Amino acid sequence: MRWAAAGAGGVVLLCWPLLVPPYFVFLTSLIVVNAIVAIGLNLLSGYTNQLSFGHAGFFAVGAYVAAVLTLRAPALPVVATLALAGLATALVGLALGIPCLRLEGLYLAMATLAFGFVVVEAILNLDWLTRGNDGLAVPAARLGPLALGSDAAKYYLVLGVGALMVAAAVNIARTRTGRALLAIRESEIAAQASGVHLAAYKTLAFAVSAFYTGVAGGLFAFVVGFISPDAFDVFLSVDFVAMIIVGGLGSIPGSIVGAAVITLLYDWLAAFQNYRPLLFGLILIGCMLFMPGGIASRMAKWTHQAQ
Amino acid sequence: MAAHVTSAAVIHVVVSGLATGSIYALMAISLVIIYNATRTLNFAQGEMLMISTFVGWSAHEALRLPLPLVLLIAVAAAAALGWLVERLVIRHAIAATHLDVLIITLGLSLVLRAAAGLVWTHDEFPFPSFFRERPIGLGPLRVAPVSLGIIGGSLALMLALAALFRWTRLGRAMRAVAQNQRAARLMGVSVERVYSASWVLAAVVGAIAGVLIAPVIFLSSKMGLVAINGFTAAVLGGFGSMPGAVVGGMLLGVLENLAPLWLPAGIKHSVPFLLMIAILVIRPSGVLGRVRQRKV
C-alpha cells in the first residue's frame, strides 16, 4: 500500500512538466529547493536543537559560488558545480560552527543572525566578483553537451538532486549519527554521558546543514536565473525557520511539507505583499501556541488514531 | 588615512557615537529587563519601539500637541502594548521552552511591522525633536545639541531605572525574580506581576528611546532594526547585566562611528555584527558579565 502510493507519487512527479503549465513547474522546482534547505536546517535545529537565523547566508554563499563558477568555468558540468557550491558552503559552515560550539540557545540564534547580515555585506563589498547590488545573471546549467535552459529541464535537475538529498537525509537520520543528534537534542548532558562526542556531532550537524543549504542555493541560482544580495536578507532566514516550525522540528517529511506550505503561501500572497509578513507572523505564533510539533506531529497523531 | 584624522574630528565622532550608543544602551536595557524576568529574548522589542513612536507621531500630526505630551502618549501606548503582548500571547506560552518563546516574539515582530506598514505605510517621516541639529561651539569643539540631548536624556532615564531597581518594592521583586524565580515565589513575590511589569517597563524604555532617536534616523516601519544593535550591545556587556548593557551600548556606538575613519567605508554596517560574533566567540559572557556555571 505504502509502496504503491510512493510509486504513484513518483510517476506524477516525473510526468509533472507534461501535466501542468510551465509556471507550476517553476513553482514546484522552488518548493524542492526550499525543501532541501528545510531538511538541512532541520538537521541542525530540529535534530540538535541549535536554532539558526542565518541560513539565508549559507543559501547566498551556495548561490553565488554556483553562479560565479558557471560564469568563470562554463565547461564544468552542473553536478560538479553544485557539489563545489555545497562543499564551499560546508566550509563556511565549519568556520562558523566550530567557534559557535560554545554557544547555545539565544546566543547561537544571535550569532547566526549576525552571520546572515555579514554575508550580505560581504557580497555587496566583493563587487568585482559579485557585481554588488546589480546582481548576477546566471547562465543555464550545462551537463556535458546539454544546456538545461527550459523550466522542465531545470525541474528534472532539481528533482534529481532533491531526491538524492532526501534519501541521504533519511539515511543520516536512521543511523548512529542521526540517533546521536537526536540524543543531543533531548539532553546534551545525557548524550555526553552515553558516549556521544558532543563537539564532533554538533560540528558535523553544522557542516551537513550548510552543505544542504549550499547545494539548494546553487539550484536556486539556476532555477531563478538571476541573483542579487537583497534576495538573501534576514527575512529569508525567517522564512526558512517558518518552514521547519510549520512542518515540524526534527521531521524530514515535515520539512518537505513545511517548505511546500510556505512556498505556496508566498506565491499566493504575491499580490498582497503587505499582508504576507502579517500572516507569516501569525502562523509562527499560532504554531508555537497551538501546534508545537508542526504538521508532522499532527499527521502522526491522526495516523495513530486511525490505527 | 589615519594621518588626516584630526583630534577635533575624532571627538566629534566620539560624541555622536556616544549619542547612538545611548540609544543602543536603552535598547539593550529593555531587552535585559525582559530577559531577566522570562529568560527569553524579545525579538519584537524594536517593533514595539516603532509602534509606540508612531502612535506619538500620529497624536502630534492630528492634534498639534507639544512634544512633551507626544512623549507621554508614546510612553502610554508602549505600556499598553507591552501589557497586552505579555497578557495575550506570552503568558499562554508559559509551558513553552525559551526557544519557542523566541520564535513567538519573532512572529510578533513580523506582525507588528506589517501592521505598522498597513496603518502608516512603509515610508519615512520626519519626527520633531527636542533638540537642534546645528552644531554649537564648546570651546574648540563643535558638537550637535541633538547628540548631547540624546546622551543627557538617556543618562537621566538610566539613573531613574537604577533608582527603581535599587529602592522600590517592584525593583527588588524584579531583581529577586532575575536571581531565582522559585525562591522569589516562596518569598511571596508575585512572579506573574513581575512578568507583566517587566514587559511594560521594557516597552516604556523603548518608547523613550524611540522618541529620542526618531528625529535622527527618521520615523519608519524599518526603525525597529535598531534593536539588533541593542542585542549586540547587551551581548557585548554581558547579557543580563544592566551596567553591562550601558557600557556595551556606548562601546558599540563609539566603535561603529570610529571604524570608518580607519577601515574601508563599506565596513560600517558590518561592525555591529562582526563585533557580536567576535565577542560571542572570544568571551560569550561579555565584558562585564560573569561566567555562569551550569548545574546538572
XYZ file of C-alpha atoms in Angstrom:
603
model
C 0.000 0.000 0.000
C 2.697 2.420 1.056
C 4.939 1.402 -1.822
C 2.096 1.778 -4.286
C 1.385 5.298 -3.030
C 5.063 6.209 -3.195
C 5.300 4.764 -6.726
C 2.254 6.696 -7.903
C 3.682 9.881 -6.356
C 6.982 9.257 -8.132
C 5.277 8.794 -11.502
C 3.268 12.010 -11.031
C 6.452 13.927 -10.115
C 8.243 12.561 -13.192
C 5.373 13.452 -15.565
C 4.702 16.804 -13.806
C 6.087 19.051 -16.624
C 3.735 17.281 -19.096
C 0.697 17.776 -16.864
C 0.857 21.404 -15.753
C 1.775 24.801 -17.251
C 5.438 25.944 -17.038
C 4.790 28.318 -14.148
C 3.722 25.459 -11.897
C 6.802 23.519 -12.949
C 8.903 26.505 -11.865
C 6.957 26.724 -8.586
C 7.491 23.022 -7.912
C 11.221 23.472 -8.517
C 11.211 26.253 -5.915
C 9.375 24.007 -3.452
C 12.001 21.290 -3.893
C 14.829 23.830 -3.476
C 13.242 25.142 -0.280
C 12.611 21.588 0.926
C 16.352 20.875 0.645
C 17.085 23.963 2.763
C 14.398 22.991 5.258
C 15.854 19.491 5.600
C 19.316 20.964 6.088
C 18.057 23.443 8.666
C 16.072 20.730 10.398
C 19.170 18.529 10.701
C 20.706 21.395 12.675
C 17.758 22.964 14.515
C 15.342 20.071 14.762
C 17.855 17.335 15.456
C 20.470 19.045 17.620
C 18.380 21.969 18.855
C 20.773 24.586 17.504
C 18.462 27.272 16.170
C 19.875 29.176 13.207
C 18.606 32.526 11.960
C 21.386 32.754 9.383
C 20.571 30.129 6.793
C 19.871 32.782 4.161
C 23.625 33.457 4.492
C 24.524 29.839 3.635
C 21.941 29.887 0.851
C 23.565 33.033 -0.569
C 27.059 31.517 -0.407
C 25.877 28.447 -2.320
C 24.027 30.540 -4.900
C 26.971 32.871 -5.519
C 29.568 30.081 -5.681
C 27.452 28.239 -8.246
C 26.783 31.416 -10.246
C 30.414 32.552 -10.292
C 31.642 29.039 -11.189
C 29.179 28.823 -14.082
C 30.260 32.249 -15.348
C 34.012 31.676 -14.997
C 34.217 27.961 -15.843
C 31.333 27.281 -18.257
C 32.683 23.829 -19.181
C 32.151 22.469 -15.651
C 29.221 20.003 -15.506
C 26.385 21.148 -13.276
C 26.824 18.239 -10.873
C 30.380 19.344 -10.122
C 29.252 22.970 -9.784
C 26.585 22.020 -7.252
C 28.945 19.765 -5.325
C 31.522 22.573 -5.155
C 28.825 25.050 -4.056
C 27.799 22.633 -1.299
C 31.377 21.971 -0.202
C 32.298 25.667 -0.157
C 29.234 26.385 1.958
C 30.050 23.455 4.248
C 33.495 25.005 4.782
C 31.846 28.299 5.710
C 29.548 26.289 7.988
C 32.577 24.731 9.691
C 34.192 28.149 10.078
C 31.040 29.414 11.780
C 30.125 26.179 13.555
C 33.380 25.491 15.370
C 33.529 28.828 17.224
C 29.758 28.615 17.813
C 30.177 25.305 19.666
C 30.474 27.319 22.860
C 27.140 28.969 22.257
C 23.663 27.696 22.746
C 20.097 28.878 22.585
C 19.737 32.644 22.337
C 23.414 33.259 21.800
C 23.626 30.884 18.865
C 20.482 32.410 17.359
C 22.071 35.855 17.615
C 25.458 34.781 16.235
C 23.828 33.142 13.211
C 21.587 36.190 12.724
C 24.710 38.359 12.648
C 26.335 35.905 10.212
C 23.445 36.400 7.785
C 23.948 40.179 7.793
C 27.720 39.824 7.342
C 27.281 37.589 4.287
C 25.048 40.163 2.568
C 27.519 42.962 3.365
C 30.378 40.792 2.095
C 28.557 40.174 -1.198
C 27.992 43.914 -1.570
C 31.659 44.675 -0.892
C 33.107 41.972 -3.172
C 31.594 43.677 -6.194
C 34.474 42.750 -8.549
C 33.280 39.164 -8.168
C 29.591 39.505 -7.356
C 28.772 42.817 -9.107
C 27.315 44.046 -5.801
C 23.784 45.405 -5.874
C 23.462 44.918 -9.661
C 23.275 41.166 -9.174
C 24.404 38.357 -11.424
C 22.592 36.829 -14.380
C 23.200 33.092 -14.147
C 23.640 31.234 -17.454
C 21.886 27.893 -17.951
C 23.438 24.922 -16.203
C 25.349 22.561 -18.505
C 25.508 18.798 -18.332
C 28.068 17.823 -20.943
C 26.583 18.924 -24.296
C 23.153 19.635 -22.753
C 22.155 23.146 -21.673
C 19.426 22.967 -19.029
C 17.622 26.116 -20.104
C 13.909 25.271 -20.037
C 11.762 25.162 -16.914
C 11.254 21.426 -17.408
C 14.985 20.718 -17.704
C 15.672 22.758 -14.574
C 12.855 20.904 -12.830
C 14.384 17.494 -13.583
C 17.780 18.709 -12.362
C 16.227 19.987 -9.119
C 14.100 16.876 -8.693
C 17.059 14.522 -9.197
C 19.284 16.389 -6.755
C 16.378 16.755 -4.314
C 15.647 13.006 -4.357
C 19.305 12.267 -3.626
C 19.374 14.773 -0.753
C 16.159 13.425 0.783
C 17.428 9.837 0.547
C 20.711 10.873 2.165
C 18.901 12.730 4.962
C 16.620 9.770 5.701
C 19.695 7.574 5.924
C 21.550 10.015 8.162
C 18.512 10.215 10.438
C 18.264 6.431 10.763
C 21.900 5.715 11.505
C 24.085 6.075 14.558
C 24.742 9.696 13.566
C 21.042 10.577 13.445
C 20.378 8.967 16.805
C 23.371 10.776 18.283
C 21.984 14.094 17.001
C 18.536 13.349 18.454
C 20.141 12.405 21.761
C 21.863 15.804 21.793
C 18.511 17.493 21.263
C 16.888 15.665 24.154
C 19.688 16.340 26.618
C 23.260 17.325 25.888
C 24.423 16.092 29.252
C 22.702 12.700 28.967
C 24.029 12.299 25.419
C 27.547 13.065 26.554
C 27.219 10.617 29.410
C 26.191 7.936 26.896
C 29.369 8.452 24.923
C 28.177 10.861 22.232
C 31.039 13.174 21.285
C 29.159 16.490 21.590
C 31.606 18.765 19.805
C 32.148 16.394 16.888
C 28.463 15.767 16.253
C 27.395 19.401 16.663
C 30.097 20.498 14.224
C 29.072 17.734 11.846
C 25.459 18.912 12.027
C 26.570 22.446 11.188
C 28.651 21.309 8.205
C 25.974 18.962 6.819
C 23.287 21.606 7.284
C 25.436 24.165 5.462
C 26.151 21.636 2.682
C 22.432 21.056 2.099
C 21.705 24.773 2.113
C 24.643 25.483 -0.210
C 23.503 22.908 -2.772
C 19.979 24.331 -2.563
C 21.421 27.822 -3.056
C 23.185 26.627 -6.212
C 19.958 25.097 -7.516
C 18.113 28.325 -6.679
C 20.600 30.316 -8.789
C 19.907 28.056 -11.786
C 16.129 27.931 -11.303
C 15.674 31.681 -10.939
C 18.469 32.655 -13.327
C 19.278 35.913 -11.542
C 20.617 36.539 -8.033
C 21.205 39.749 -6.098
C 22.059 40.370 -2.428
C 18.602 41.671 -1.482
C 17.117 38.226 -2.172
C 19.076 36.809 0.784
C 18.070 39.149 3.599
C 17.208 38.194 7.152
C 13.560 37.663 6.210
C 14.562 34.732 4.038
C 16.201 33.166 7.107
C 12.947 33.738 8.961
C 11.042 32.046 6.125
C 13.322 29.013 6.402
C 12.715 28.861 10.148
C 8.975 29.174 9.488
C 9.155 26.170 7.136
C 10.518 23.837 9.787
C 8.275 25.257 12.522
C 5.165 24.752 10.383
C 6.339 21.379 9.081
C 7.669 20.034 12.336
C 11.040 20.173 14.055
C 13.096 17.014 13.667
C 10.974 15.512 10.880
C 12.108 15.062 7.268
C 8.597 14.654 5.757
C 7.650 17.648 7.896
C 10.444 19.715 6.336
C 9.120 18.952 2.856
C 5.514 19.746 3.772
C 6.577 22.931 5.577
C 8.622 24.066 2.573
C 5.653 23.410 0.281
C 3.207 25.276 2.537
C 5.397 28.365 2.948
C 6.441 28.473 -0.728
C 2.831 28.181 -1.934
C 1.621 30.787 0.575
C 4.404 33.057 -0.620
C 3.225 32.645 -4.182
C -0.499 33.049 -3.483
C 0.091 36.152 -1.409
C 2.324 37.770 -4.037
C -0.452 40.275 -4.792
C -0.834 41.104 -1.104
C 2.810 41.920 -0.289
C 1.849 43.976 2.750
C -0.237 41.256 4.335
C 2.298 38.481 3.838
C 4.528 39.153 6.888
C 1.370 39.686 8.935
C 0.114 36.230 8.036
C 3.547 34.581 8.401
C 3.936 36.114 11.842
C 0.515 34.904 12.906
C 1.339 31.427 11.575
C 4.562 31.333 13.609
C 2.778 32.439 16.784
C -0.157 30.117 16.170
C 2.083 27.100 15.508
C 4.054 27.700 18.672
C 0.970 28.193 20.844
C -1.386 25.571 19.430
C 0.640 23.094 17.349
C 4.181 22.921 18.754
C 5.192 19.807 16.788
C 4.090 21.288 13.473
C 2.116 19.481 10.774
C 4.287 16.364 11.111
C 3.222 15.637 14.696
C -0.416 16.391 13.814
C -0.278 13.858 10.990
C 1.455 11.317 13.218
C -1.348 11.725 15.762
C -4.039 11.224 13.115
C -2.459 8.096 11.644
C -2.004 6.800 15.181
C -5.690 7.313 15.950
C -6.706 5.751 12.637
C -4.853 2.614 13.571
C 44.381 57.514 6.079
C 44.700 57.852 9.836
C 47.076 60.791 9.422
C 44.273 63.032 8.111
C 42.029 62.489 11.112
C 42.249 65.454 13.460
C 41.558 65.125 17.158
C 38.608 67.531 16.914
C 37.075 65.293 14.271
C 37.676 62.262 16.459
C 35.958 63.956 19.403
C 33.024 64.939 17.190
C 32.707 61.325 16.032
C 33.020 60.032 19.588
C 30.234 62.342 20.795
C 27.861 61.282 18.042
C 28.946 57.697 18.737
C 28.007 58.140 22.385
C 24.621 59.502 21.273
C 23.755 56.480 19.123
C 25.443 54.385 21.816
C 23.000 55.654 24.448
C 20.106 54.544 22.259
C 21.713 51.110 21.852
C 22.185 51.059 25.623
C 18.484 51.808 26.181
C 17.522 49.052 23.735
C 19.925 46.685 25.481
C 18.439 47.608 28.870
C 14.909 46.913 27.686
C 15.990 43.545 26.272
C 17.765 42.690 29.518
C 14.715 43.655 31.616
C 12.611 41.083 29.766
C 15.429 38.538 29.676
C 15.934 38.757 33.419
C 12.249 38.099 34.083
C 11.415 35.483 31.477
C 14.849 34.196 30.290
C 13.918 34.880 26.724
C 14.893 37.371 24.110
C 12.219 39.713 22.811
C 12.722 39.876 19.063
C 9.797 42.311 18.827
C 11.424 44.964 21.037
C 12.380 47.148 18.087
C 8.920 46.853 16.550
C 7.287 47.791 19.880
C 9.520 50.892 19.932
C 8.498 51.686 16.366
C 4.752 51.319 17.031
C 4.775 53.492 20.143
C 6.812 56.191 18.397
C 4.341 56.116 15.501
C 1.412 56.498 17.906
C 3.088 59.549 19.453
C 3.735 60.972 16.000
C 0.118 60.456 14.932
C -1.035 62.350 18.011
C 1.384 65.120 17.098
C 0.143 65.285 13.497
C -3.551 65.133 14.357
C -3.727 67.389 17.399
C -0.541 69.504 17.105
C 0.346 68.565 20.658
C 3.553 69.870 22.227
C 6.473 67.449 22.267
C 6.422 66.537 25.991
C 2.808 65.412 25.583
C 3.783 63.411 22.491
C 6.407 61.652 24.592
C 3.789 60.897 27.240
C 1.392 59.461 24.658
C 4.163 57.296 23.159
C 5.018 56.031 26.643
C 1.369 55.269 27.415
C 0.953 53.449 24.091
C 4.108 51.431 24.784
C 2.917 50.484 28.269
C -0.437 49.321 26.890
C 1.239 47.378 24.073
C 3.743 45.712 26.405
C 0.993 44.724 28.825
C -1.236 43.364 26.061
C 1.528 41.344 24.412
C 2.534 39.748 27.689
C -1.037 39.096 28.743
C -2.451 37.856 25.435
C 0.472 35.955 23.933
C 3.499 35.353 26.102
C 1.629 34.191 29.176
C -0.108 31.457 27.167
C 3.279 30.041 26.250
C 4.283 29.612 29.864
C 4.986 25.896 29.332
C 6.991 26.513 26.151
C 10.789 26.399 26.009
C 12.806 29.593 25.737
C 13.433 28.963 22.053
C 9.700 28.556 21.420
C 9.071 31.923 23.061
C 11.872 33.367 20.932
C 10.048 32.213 17.810
C 6.784 33.657 19.138
C 8.418 37.064 19.593
C 9.890 36.704 16.110
C 6.364 36.162 14.797
C 5.211 39.171 16.795
C 7.878 41.356 15.232
C 6.687 40.361 11.745
C 3.061 41.041 12.697
C 3.776 44.427 14.290
C 5.922 45.609 11.401
C 3.333 44.550 8.825
C 0.555 46.175 10.856
C 2.535 49.416 11.056
C 3.036 49.267 7.289
C -0.712 48.904 6.772
C -1.599 51.768 9.129
C 1.227 54.233 8.455
C 2.718 52.891 5.151
C 6.375 51.908 4.834
C 7.553 55.476 4.065
C 9.929 57.562 6.159
C 8.601 60.551 8.119
C 10.456 63.418 9.819
C 9.928 63.488 13.577
C 10.046 66.679 15.670
C 12.999 66.932 18.022
C 13.528 68.438 21.455
C 16.989 69.486 20.325
C 18.522 71.302 17.376
C 20.656 69.632 14.731
C 23.072 72.556 14.060
C 26.409 72.069 15.821
C 27.348 74.582 18.506
C 30.858 75.536 19.610
C 32.015 74.299 23.016
C 35.478 75.835 23.339
C 37.428 74.416 20.384
C 34.921 71.616 19.829
C 31.802 71.592 17.724
C 29.036 69.213 18.805
C 25.404 68.874 17.790
C 22.922 69.713 20.570
C 20.860 66.734 19.496
C 23.753 64.410 20.395
C 24.135 65.992 23.815
C 20.367 65.880 24.309
C 20.161 62.186 23.490
C 23.068 61.403 25.799
C 21.605 63.505 28.614
C 18.080 62.148 28.240
C 19.316 58.569 28.163
C 21.542 59.034 31.195
C 18.645 60.535 33.148
C 16.454 57.565 32.241
C 19.203 55.115 33.199
C 19.607 56.779 36.599
C 15.842 56.628 37.129
C 15.898 52.911 36.278
C 18.825 52.299 38.613
C 16.884 54.022 41.408
C 13.812 51.943 40.590
C 15.752 48.693 40.773
C 17.555 49.670 43.950
C 14.936 51.344 46.080
C 11.417 50.389 45.076
C 9.456 47.305 46.039
C 8.873 46.443 42.379
C 12.566 46.818 41.589
C 13.523 44.495 44.422
C 10.929 41.958 43.255
C 12.314 42.123 39.715
C 15.864 41.583 40.933
C 14.714 38.667 43.082
C 12.958 37.003 40.129
C 16.060 37.518 37.981
C 18.201 35.746 40.568
C 15.981 32.811 41.396
C 12.393 32.548 40.358
C 11.391 29.774 42.733
C 12.983 31.394 45.753
C 11.320 34.695 44.830
C 7.931 32.987 44.645
C 8.492 31.344 48.026
C 9.281 34.776 49.489
C 5.848 35.961 48.375
C 6.800 37.758 45.183
C 4.094 37.518 42.535
C 6.156 36.277 39.605
C 3.279 36.905 37.176
C 3.124 40.554 38.248
C 6.870 40.834 37.686
C 6.453 39.375 34.175
C 3.801 41.972 33.371
C 5.795 44.800 34.923
C 8.918 43.749 33.009
C 7.185 43.858 29.636
C 5.586 47.214 30.431
C 8.835 48.704 31.722
C 10.849 47.405 28.750
C 8.288 48.817 26.325
C 8.341 52.207 28.089
C 12.147 52.402 27.948
C 11.899 51.509 24.250
C 9.328 54.255 23.613
C 11.550 56.914 25.183
C 14.489 55.667 23.131
C 12.249 55.805 20.055
C 11.192 59.419 20.612
C 14.845 60.388 21.211
C 16.226 58.680 18.092
C 13.342 59.202 15.629
C 14.410 62.780 14.688
C 17.874 61.440 13.745
C 17.078 58.230 11.835
C 13.550 59.243 10.694
C 10.355 57.519 11.635
C 9.652 54.411 9.556
C 8.450 50.852 9.884
C 12.094 49.806 9.483
C 13.353 51.747 12.525
C 12.791 48.664 14.714
C 16.010 47.242 13.257
C 17.841 49.396 15.812
C 17.014 46.620 18.286
C 19.546 44.336 16.601
C 22.276 46.721 17.704
C 20.666 46.567 21.139
C 21.231 42.786 21.130
C 24.864 43.331 20.222
C 25.224 45.933 22.973
C 23.667 43.613 25.547
C 25.901 40.724 24.476
C 28.940 42.999 24.485
C 28.303 43.975 28.075
C 27.292 40.517 29.215
C 23.659 39.548 28.691
C 21.665 40.001 31.869
C 23.770 42.779 33.355
C 22.334 46.327 33.423
C 25.643 48.187 33.812
C 26.977 45.860 31.122
C 24.158 46.924 28.804
C 25.086 50.598 29.267
C 28.807 50.002 28.747
C 28.135 47.694 25.787
C 25.841 50.227 24.134
C 28.284 53.126 24.478
C 31.196 50.956 23.312
C 29.266 49.774 20.270
C 28.115 53.280 19.330
C 31.631 54.698 19.521
C 33.308 51.761 17.740
C 30.707 51.796 14.964
C 31.328 55.504 14.349
C 35.116 55.337 14.699
C 35.675 52.272 12.486
C 35.020 54.035 9.136
C 37.770 56.579 9.977
C 40.401 53.864 9.662
C 38.739 50.967 7.883
C 37.071 50.908 4.434
C 33.746 52.777 4.484
C 31.811 49.702 3.372
C 32.518 48.002 6.682
C 30.460 50.365 8.839
C 27.265 48.352 8.571
C 29.063 45.112 9.378
C 30.764 46.454 12.519
C 27.986 45.547 14.998
C 27.640 42.042 13.580
C 31.350 41.277 13.344
C 31.710 42.629 16.863
C 28.858 40.436 18.072
C 30.338 37.284 16.502
C 33.790 38.180 17.835
C 32.609 38.768 21.378
C 30.437 35.645 21.387
C 33.371 33.575 20.200
C 36.045 35.087 22.432
C 34.142 35.909 25.580
C 30.471 34.855 25.463
C 29.853 36.235 28.936
C 30.639 39.765 27.722
C 32.934 42.448 29.019
C 31.273 42.829 32.404
C 29.401 39.523 32.635
C 30.375 36.715 34.904
C 30.915 33.182 33.619
C 27.892 31.206 34.680
C 28.313 27.644 35.855
C 25.645 25.273 34.655
C 24.218 22.821 37.121
C 23.110 19.372 36.008
